[in-house]
Every structure is written in structure tokens, then in C-alpha cells.
Coordinates of N, CA and C and ligand atoms in Angstrom, one line a residue:
X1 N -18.8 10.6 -7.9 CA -19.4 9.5 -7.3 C -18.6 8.2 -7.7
X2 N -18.5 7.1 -6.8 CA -17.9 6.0 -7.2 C -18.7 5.4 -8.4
X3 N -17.6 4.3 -8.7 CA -18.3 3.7 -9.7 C -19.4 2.0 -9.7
X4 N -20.2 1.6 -9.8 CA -20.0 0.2 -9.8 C -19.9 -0.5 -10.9
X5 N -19.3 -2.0 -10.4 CA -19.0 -2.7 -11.2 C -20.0 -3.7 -11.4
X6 N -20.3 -4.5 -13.0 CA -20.9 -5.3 -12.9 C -20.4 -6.5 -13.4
X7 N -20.3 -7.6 -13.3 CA -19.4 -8.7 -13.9 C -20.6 -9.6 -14.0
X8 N -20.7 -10.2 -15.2 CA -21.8 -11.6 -15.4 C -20.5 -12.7 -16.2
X9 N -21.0 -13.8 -15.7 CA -20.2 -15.0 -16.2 C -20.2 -15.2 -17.3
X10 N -21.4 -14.8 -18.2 CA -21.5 -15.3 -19.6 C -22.5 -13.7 -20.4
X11 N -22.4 -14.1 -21.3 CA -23.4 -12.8 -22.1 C -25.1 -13.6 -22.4
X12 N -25.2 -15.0 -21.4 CA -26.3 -15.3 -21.4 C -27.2 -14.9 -20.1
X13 N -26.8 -14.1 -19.1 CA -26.8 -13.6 -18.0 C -27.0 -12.5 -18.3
X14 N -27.2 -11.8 -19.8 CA -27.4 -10.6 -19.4 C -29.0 -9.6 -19.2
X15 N -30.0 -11.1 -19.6 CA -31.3 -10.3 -18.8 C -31.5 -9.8 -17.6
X16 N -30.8 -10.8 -17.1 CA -30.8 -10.7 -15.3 C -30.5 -9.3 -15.1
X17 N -28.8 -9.0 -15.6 CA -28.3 -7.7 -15.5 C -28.5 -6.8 -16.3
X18 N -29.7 -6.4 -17.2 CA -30.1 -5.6 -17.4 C -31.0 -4.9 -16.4
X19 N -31.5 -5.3 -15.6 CA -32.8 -5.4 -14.6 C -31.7 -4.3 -13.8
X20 N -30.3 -5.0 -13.4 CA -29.4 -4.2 -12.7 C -29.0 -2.6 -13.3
X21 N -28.8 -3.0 -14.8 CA -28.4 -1.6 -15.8 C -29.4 -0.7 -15.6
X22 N -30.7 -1.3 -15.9 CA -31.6 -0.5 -15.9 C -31.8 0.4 -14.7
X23 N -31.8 -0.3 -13.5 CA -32.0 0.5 -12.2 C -31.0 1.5 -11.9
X24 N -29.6 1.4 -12.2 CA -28.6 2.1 -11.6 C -28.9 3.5 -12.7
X25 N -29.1 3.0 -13.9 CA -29.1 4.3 -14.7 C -30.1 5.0 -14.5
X26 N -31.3 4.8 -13.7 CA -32.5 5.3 -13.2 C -32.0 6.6 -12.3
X27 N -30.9 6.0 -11.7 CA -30.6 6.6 -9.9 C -28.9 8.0 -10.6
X28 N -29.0 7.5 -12.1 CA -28.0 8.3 -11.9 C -26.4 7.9 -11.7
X29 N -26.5 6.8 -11.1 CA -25.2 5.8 -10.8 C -24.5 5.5 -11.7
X30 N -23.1 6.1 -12.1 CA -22.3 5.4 -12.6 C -22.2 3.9 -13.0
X31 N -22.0 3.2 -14.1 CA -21.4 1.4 -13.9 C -20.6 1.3 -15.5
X32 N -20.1 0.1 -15.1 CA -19.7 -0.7 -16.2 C -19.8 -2.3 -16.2
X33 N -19.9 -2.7 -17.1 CA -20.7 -3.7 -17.2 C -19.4 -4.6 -18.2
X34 N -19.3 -6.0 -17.7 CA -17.6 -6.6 -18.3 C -18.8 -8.2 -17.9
X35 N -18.1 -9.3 -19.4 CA -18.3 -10.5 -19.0 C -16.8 -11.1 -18.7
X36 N -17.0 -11.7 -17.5 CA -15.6 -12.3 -16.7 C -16.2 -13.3 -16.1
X37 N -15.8 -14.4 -16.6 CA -15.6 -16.0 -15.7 C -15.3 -16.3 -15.2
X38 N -15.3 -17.1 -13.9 CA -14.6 -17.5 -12.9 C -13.9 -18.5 -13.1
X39 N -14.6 -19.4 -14.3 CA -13.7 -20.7 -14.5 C -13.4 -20.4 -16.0
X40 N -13.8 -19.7 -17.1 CA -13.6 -19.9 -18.7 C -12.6 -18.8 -18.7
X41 N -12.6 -17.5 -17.6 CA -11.5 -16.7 -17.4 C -11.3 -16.0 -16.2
X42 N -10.5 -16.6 -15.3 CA -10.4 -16.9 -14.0 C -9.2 -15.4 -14.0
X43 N -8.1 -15.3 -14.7 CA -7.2 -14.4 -14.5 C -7.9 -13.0 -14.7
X44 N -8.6 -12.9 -15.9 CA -9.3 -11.6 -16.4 C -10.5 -10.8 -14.9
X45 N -10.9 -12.0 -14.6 CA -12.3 -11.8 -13.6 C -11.1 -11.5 -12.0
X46 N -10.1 -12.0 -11.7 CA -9.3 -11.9 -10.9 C -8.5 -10.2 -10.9
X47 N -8.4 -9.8 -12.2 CA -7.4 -8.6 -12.5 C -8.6 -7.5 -12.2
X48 N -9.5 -7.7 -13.0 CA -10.5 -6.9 -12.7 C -10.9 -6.3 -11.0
X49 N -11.6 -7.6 -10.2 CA -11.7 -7.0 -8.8 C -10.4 -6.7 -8.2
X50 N -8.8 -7.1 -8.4 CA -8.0 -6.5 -7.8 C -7.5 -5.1 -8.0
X51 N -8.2 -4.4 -9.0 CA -7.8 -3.5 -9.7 C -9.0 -2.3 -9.3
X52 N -10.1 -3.0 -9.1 CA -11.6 -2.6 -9.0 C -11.2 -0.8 -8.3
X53 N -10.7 -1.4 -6.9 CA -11.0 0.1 -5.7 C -10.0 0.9 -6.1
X54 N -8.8 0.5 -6.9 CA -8.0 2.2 -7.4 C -8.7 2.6 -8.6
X55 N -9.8 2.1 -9.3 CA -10.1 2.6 -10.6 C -11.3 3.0 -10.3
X56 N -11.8 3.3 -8.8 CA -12.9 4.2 -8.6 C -14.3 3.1 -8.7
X57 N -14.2 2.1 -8.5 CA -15.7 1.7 -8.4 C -15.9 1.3 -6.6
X58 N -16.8 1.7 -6.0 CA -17.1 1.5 -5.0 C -17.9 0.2 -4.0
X59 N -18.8 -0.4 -5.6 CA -19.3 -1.5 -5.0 C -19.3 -2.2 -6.4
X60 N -19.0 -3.6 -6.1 CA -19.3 -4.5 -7.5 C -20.6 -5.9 -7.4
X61 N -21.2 -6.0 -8.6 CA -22.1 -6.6 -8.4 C -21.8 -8.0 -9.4
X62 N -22.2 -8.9 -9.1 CA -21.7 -10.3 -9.9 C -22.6 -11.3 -10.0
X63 N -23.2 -11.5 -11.3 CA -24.0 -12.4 -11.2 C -24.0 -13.6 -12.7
X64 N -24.1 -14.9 -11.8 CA -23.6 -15.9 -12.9 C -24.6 -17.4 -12.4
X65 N -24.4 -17.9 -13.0 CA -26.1 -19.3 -13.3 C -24.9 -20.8 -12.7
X66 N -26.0 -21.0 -12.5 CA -25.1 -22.9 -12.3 C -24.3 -23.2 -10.8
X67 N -22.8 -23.7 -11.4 CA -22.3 -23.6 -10.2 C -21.3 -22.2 -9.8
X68 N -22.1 -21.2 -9.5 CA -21.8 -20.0 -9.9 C -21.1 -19.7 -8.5
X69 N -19.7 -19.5 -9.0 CA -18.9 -19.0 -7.6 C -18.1 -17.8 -8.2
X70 N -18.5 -17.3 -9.1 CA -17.8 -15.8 -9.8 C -18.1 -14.3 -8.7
X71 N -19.3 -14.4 -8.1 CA -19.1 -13.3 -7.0 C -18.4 -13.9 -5.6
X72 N -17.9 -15.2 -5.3 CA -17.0 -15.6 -4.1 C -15.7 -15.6 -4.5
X73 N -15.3 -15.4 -5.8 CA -13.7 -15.3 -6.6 C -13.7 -13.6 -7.1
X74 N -15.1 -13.0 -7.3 CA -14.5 -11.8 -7.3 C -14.4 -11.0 -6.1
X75 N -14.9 -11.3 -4.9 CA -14.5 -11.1 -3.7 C -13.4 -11.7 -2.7
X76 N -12.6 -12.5 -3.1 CA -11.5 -12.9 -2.9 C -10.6 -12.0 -3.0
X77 N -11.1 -11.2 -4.1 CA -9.8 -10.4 -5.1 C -10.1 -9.0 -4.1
X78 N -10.6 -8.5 -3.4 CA -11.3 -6.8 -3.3 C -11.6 -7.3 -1.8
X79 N -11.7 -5.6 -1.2 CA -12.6 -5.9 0.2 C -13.5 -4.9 -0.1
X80 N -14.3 -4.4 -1.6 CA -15.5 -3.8 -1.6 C -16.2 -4.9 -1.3
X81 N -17.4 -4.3 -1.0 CA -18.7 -4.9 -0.9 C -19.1 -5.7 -2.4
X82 N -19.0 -6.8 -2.4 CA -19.9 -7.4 -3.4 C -21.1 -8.4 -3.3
X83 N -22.0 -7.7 -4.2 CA -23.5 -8.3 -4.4 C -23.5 -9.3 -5.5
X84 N -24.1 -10.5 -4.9 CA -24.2 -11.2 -5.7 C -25.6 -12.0 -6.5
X85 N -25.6 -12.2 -7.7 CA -27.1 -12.2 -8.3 C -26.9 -14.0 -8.6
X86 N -27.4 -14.7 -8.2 CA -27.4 -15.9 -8.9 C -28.4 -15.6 -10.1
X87 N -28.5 -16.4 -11.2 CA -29.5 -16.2 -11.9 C -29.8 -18.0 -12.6
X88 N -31.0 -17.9 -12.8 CA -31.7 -19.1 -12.9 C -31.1 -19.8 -14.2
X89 N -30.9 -21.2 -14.2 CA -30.7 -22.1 -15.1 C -31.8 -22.8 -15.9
X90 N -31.2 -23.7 -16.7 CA -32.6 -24.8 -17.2 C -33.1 -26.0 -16.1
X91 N -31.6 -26.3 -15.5 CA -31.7 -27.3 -15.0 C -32.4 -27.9 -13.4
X92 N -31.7 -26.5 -12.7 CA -31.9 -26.8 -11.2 C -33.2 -25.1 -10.7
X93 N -33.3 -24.5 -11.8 CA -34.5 -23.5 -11.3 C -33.9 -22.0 -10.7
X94 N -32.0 -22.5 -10.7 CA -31.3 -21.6 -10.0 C -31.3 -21.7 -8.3
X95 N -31.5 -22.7 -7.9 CA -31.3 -23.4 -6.6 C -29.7 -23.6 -6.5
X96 N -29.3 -24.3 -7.7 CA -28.1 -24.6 -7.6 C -26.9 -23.1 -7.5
X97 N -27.2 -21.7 -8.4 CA -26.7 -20.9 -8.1 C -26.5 -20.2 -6.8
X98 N -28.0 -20.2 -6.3 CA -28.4 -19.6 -5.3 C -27.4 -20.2 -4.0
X99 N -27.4 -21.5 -4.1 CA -26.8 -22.3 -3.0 C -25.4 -21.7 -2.9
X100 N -24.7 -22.2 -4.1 CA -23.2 -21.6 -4.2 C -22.5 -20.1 -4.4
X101 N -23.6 -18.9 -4.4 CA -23.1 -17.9 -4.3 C -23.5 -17.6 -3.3
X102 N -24.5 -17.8 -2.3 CA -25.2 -17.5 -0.9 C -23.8 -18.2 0.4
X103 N -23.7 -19.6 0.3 CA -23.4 -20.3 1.0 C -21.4 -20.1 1.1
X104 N -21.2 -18.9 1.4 CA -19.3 -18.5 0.9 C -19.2 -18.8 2.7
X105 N -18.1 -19.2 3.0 CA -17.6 -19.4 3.9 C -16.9 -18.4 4.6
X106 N -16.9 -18.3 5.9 CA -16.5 -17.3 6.4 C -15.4 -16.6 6.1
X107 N -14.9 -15.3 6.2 CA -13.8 -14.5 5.9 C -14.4 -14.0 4.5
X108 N -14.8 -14.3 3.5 CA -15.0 -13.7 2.4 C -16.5 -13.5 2.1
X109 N -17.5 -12.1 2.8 CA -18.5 -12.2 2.6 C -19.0 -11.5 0.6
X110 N -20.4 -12.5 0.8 CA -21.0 -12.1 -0.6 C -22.5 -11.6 -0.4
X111 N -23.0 -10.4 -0.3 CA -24.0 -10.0 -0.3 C -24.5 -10.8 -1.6
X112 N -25.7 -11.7 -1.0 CA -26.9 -12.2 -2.0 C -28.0 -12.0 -2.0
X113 N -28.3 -11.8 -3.3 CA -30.0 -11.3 -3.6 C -30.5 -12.4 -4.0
X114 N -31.9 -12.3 -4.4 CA -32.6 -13.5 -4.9 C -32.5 -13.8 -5.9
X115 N -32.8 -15.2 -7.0 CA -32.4 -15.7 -7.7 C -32.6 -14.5 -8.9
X116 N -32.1 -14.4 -9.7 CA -32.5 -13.6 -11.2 C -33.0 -11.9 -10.1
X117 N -32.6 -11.5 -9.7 CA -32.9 -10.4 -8.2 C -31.6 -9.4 -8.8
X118 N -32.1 -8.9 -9.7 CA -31.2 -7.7 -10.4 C -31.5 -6.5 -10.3
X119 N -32.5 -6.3 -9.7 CA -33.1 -4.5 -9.6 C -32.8 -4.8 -8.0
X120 N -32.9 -5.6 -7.6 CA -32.4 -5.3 -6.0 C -31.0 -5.5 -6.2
X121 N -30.1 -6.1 -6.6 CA -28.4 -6.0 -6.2 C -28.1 -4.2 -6.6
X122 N -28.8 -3.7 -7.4 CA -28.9 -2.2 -8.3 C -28.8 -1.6 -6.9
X123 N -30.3 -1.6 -6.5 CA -30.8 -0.8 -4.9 C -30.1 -1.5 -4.0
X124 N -29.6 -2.6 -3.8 CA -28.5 -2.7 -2.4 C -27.4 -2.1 -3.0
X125 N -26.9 -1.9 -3.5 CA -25.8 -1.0 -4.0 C -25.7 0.4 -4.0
X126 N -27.0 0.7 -4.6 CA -27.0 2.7 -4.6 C -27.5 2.6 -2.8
X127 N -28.0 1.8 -2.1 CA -28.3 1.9 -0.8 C -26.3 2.0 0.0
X128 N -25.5 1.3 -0.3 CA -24.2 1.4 -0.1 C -23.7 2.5 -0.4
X129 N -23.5 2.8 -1.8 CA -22.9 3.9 -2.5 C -23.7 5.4 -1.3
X130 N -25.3 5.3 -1.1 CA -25.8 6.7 -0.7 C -25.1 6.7 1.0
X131 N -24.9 5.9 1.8 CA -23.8 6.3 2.6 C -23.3 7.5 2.9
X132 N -22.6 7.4 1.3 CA -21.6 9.0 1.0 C -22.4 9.8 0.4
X133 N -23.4 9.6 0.0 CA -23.7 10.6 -1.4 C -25.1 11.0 -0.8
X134 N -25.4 12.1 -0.1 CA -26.5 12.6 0.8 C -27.6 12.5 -0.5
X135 N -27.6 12.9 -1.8 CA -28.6 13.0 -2.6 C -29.2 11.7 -3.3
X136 N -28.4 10.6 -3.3 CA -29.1 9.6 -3.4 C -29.9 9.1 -2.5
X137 N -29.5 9.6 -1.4 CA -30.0 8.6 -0.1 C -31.4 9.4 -0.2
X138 N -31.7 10.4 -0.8 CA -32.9 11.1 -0.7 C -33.9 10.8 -2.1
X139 N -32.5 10.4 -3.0 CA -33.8 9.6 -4.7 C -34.1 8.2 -4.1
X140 N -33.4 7.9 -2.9 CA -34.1 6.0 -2.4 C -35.0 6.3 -1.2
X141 N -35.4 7.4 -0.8 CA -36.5 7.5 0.0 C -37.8 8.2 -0.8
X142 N -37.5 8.4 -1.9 CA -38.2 9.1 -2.7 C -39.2 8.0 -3.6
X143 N -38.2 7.0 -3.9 CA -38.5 5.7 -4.3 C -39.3 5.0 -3.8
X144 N -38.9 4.5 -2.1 CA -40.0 4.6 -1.6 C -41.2 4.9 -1.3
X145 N -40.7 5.9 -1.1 CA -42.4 7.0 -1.6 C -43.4 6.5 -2.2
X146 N -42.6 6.7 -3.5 CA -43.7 6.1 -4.7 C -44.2 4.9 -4.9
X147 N -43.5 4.2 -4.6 CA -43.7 2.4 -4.4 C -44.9 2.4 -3.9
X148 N -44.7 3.1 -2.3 CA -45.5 2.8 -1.4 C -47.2 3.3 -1.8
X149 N -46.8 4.6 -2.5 CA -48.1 5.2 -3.1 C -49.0 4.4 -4.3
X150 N -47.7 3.7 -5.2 CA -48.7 2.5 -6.1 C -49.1 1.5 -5.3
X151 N -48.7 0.9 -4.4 CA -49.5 -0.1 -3.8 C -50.6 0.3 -3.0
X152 N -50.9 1.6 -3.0 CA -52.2 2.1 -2.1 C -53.1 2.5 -2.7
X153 N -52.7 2.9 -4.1 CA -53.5 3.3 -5.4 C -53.9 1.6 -5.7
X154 N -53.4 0.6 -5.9 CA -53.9 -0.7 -6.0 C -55.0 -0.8 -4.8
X155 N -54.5 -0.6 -3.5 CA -55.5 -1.0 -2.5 C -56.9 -0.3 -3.0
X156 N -56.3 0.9 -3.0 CA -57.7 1.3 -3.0 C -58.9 0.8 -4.8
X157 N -58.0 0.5 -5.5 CA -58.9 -0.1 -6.8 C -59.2 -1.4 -6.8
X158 N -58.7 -2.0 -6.0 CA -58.6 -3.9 -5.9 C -60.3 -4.4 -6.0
X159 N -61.2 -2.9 -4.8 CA -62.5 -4.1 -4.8 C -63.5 -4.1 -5.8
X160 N -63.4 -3.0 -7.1 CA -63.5 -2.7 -8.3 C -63.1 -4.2 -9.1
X161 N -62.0 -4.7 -9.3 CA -61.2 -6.0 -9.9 C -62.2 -7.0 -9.7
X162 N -63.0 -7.1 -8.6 CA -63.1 -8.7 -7.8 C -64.7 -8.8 -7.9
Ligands
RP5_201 C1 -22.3 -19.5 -15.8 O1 -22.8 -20.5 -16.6 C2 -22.8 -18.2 -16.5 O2 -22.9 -17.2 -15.5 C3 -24.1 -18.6 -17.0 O3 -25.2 -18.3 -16.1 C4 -24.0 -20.2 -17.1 C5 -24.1 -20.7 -18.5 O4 -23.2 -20.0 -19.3 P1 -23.3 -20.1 -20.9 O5 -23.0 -21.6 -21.2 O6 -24.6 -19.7 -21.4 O7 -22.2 -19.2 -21.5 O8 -20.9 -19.5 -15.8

């Protein structure tokens, strides 16, 4: 199975992407997990996604706070699919990330999730990766399954609560 990649801008990003670690390791997915900067280390974050599709990773995921354009420079580099995670700041609430990794100009797209949205970049990814891989596509309907059955287990206990 391919691999994915995760890149965070700083090692203060890494709650967000744990959310991500945690999900992929759930499903079985391969990853690796690298801090690379788009501005503090622009060549390293550059070598990486050029290098990305012969070293077996299939989809890479990138998530960085502020004026975060690390998932539109590591898709510069690659034509995998990349997911991008803004993750929230002190300052702007992660509006400011969200704007700059959502808003990439044409020719270089960046799948974006919601702010600090790290178990979903995980599941849009193993939703990419299962494509190929018939048995994932069957642990993400499986998933839903269950999802679907805790929220009906809620319904049904909610008028108990109130
Ligand atoms: C971004 O700046 C990082 O992705 C992080 O979200 C933010 C702050 O980085 P640190 O100053 O905590 O290293 O590049």
C-alpha cells in the first residue's frame, strides 16, 4: 500500500496532527510524519514533495497555522493529491490559515479541511488511497456504519438526558 505523507510547519502543530496519526494508524495506513517549513525551510519541504511519488507515498497531507502556505508549496513540488490542515493560531482563530491554504490559485490544487480538521485530512486520504485498495474502502464503510449506529444509540437515549 502507498504511503502517506505528513508535513507540519512547526513541532507546535503537532496536536492537530496527531488527530491525523491517530486516524491513519486506526485504518492500518502507512505514514510518516516530517516537520518541513515553507519559509524557515523552504528547500527541505521542497526536496521532500519532489521526491514524495518515487518513494512510495501516495497522498500527502500538510498542515501549518498563520500565514500557512506549506500545503500550496508542497504541491507545487508533486501532482499527488495534497490535503491541507490549517490549524488554529492565538491570533486570528485560524481564519488567517484557513484563508491562505484554502484560497491556492488555479493550476495548483489543495484539498482543504477545516481549521485544526486532522481526523478528516486522515479519512480524505484513506478515502483516496481505498480507490486502489478494495479493503479499505470496506474499513470506511464499516466506519460509517458505526458512526452512524452511535448517533442512533444517542437518539434513542437523548429523551432520558432532558
Ligand atoms: C507555522 O507557524 C507553523 O505551521 C505553526 O502553525 C506556526 C507557528 O510556528 P511556531 O512559531 O510555533 O514554530 O509556520
Amino acid at each position: 500500500m502507498k504511503k502517506v505523507g505528513i508535513v507540519m510547519g512547526s513541532d507546535s502543530d503537532l496536536p492537530i496532527v496527531q488527530k491525523a496519526a491517530d486516524t491513519l494508524r486506526a485504518f492500518g495506513v502507512p505514514f510518516e510524519t516530517h516537520v518541513y517549513s515553507a519559509h524557515r525551510t523552504p528547500a527541505e519541504a521542497a526536496e521532500f514533495a519532489r521526491g514524495a511519488e518515487s518513494n512510495g507515498f501516495g497522498v500527502l497531507i500538510a498542515a501549518a497555522g498563520m500565514a500557512a502556505h506549506l500545503a500550496g508549496a508542497i504541491a507545487a513540488q508533486t501532482t499527488l493529491p495534497v490535503i491541507g490542515i490549517p490549524c488554529q493560531s492565538n491570533t486570528l482563530d485560524g481564519i488567517d490559515a484557513l484563508l491562505s491554504t484554502v484560497q491556492m490559485p488555479s493550476g495548483i490544487p489543495v484539498a482543504t479541511v477545516a481549521i485544526n480538521g486532522g481526523a478528516n485530512a486522515a479519512l480524505l486520504a484513506v478515502e483516496i488511497l481505498a480507490l486502489g485498495e478494495p479493503a479499505l474502502a470496506e474499513q470506511l464503510k464499516a466506519k460509517r456504519a458505526r458512526d452512524a449506529a452511535a448517533v442512533l444509540e444517542k437518539d434513542a437515549k437523548i429523551a432520558e438526558r432532558i
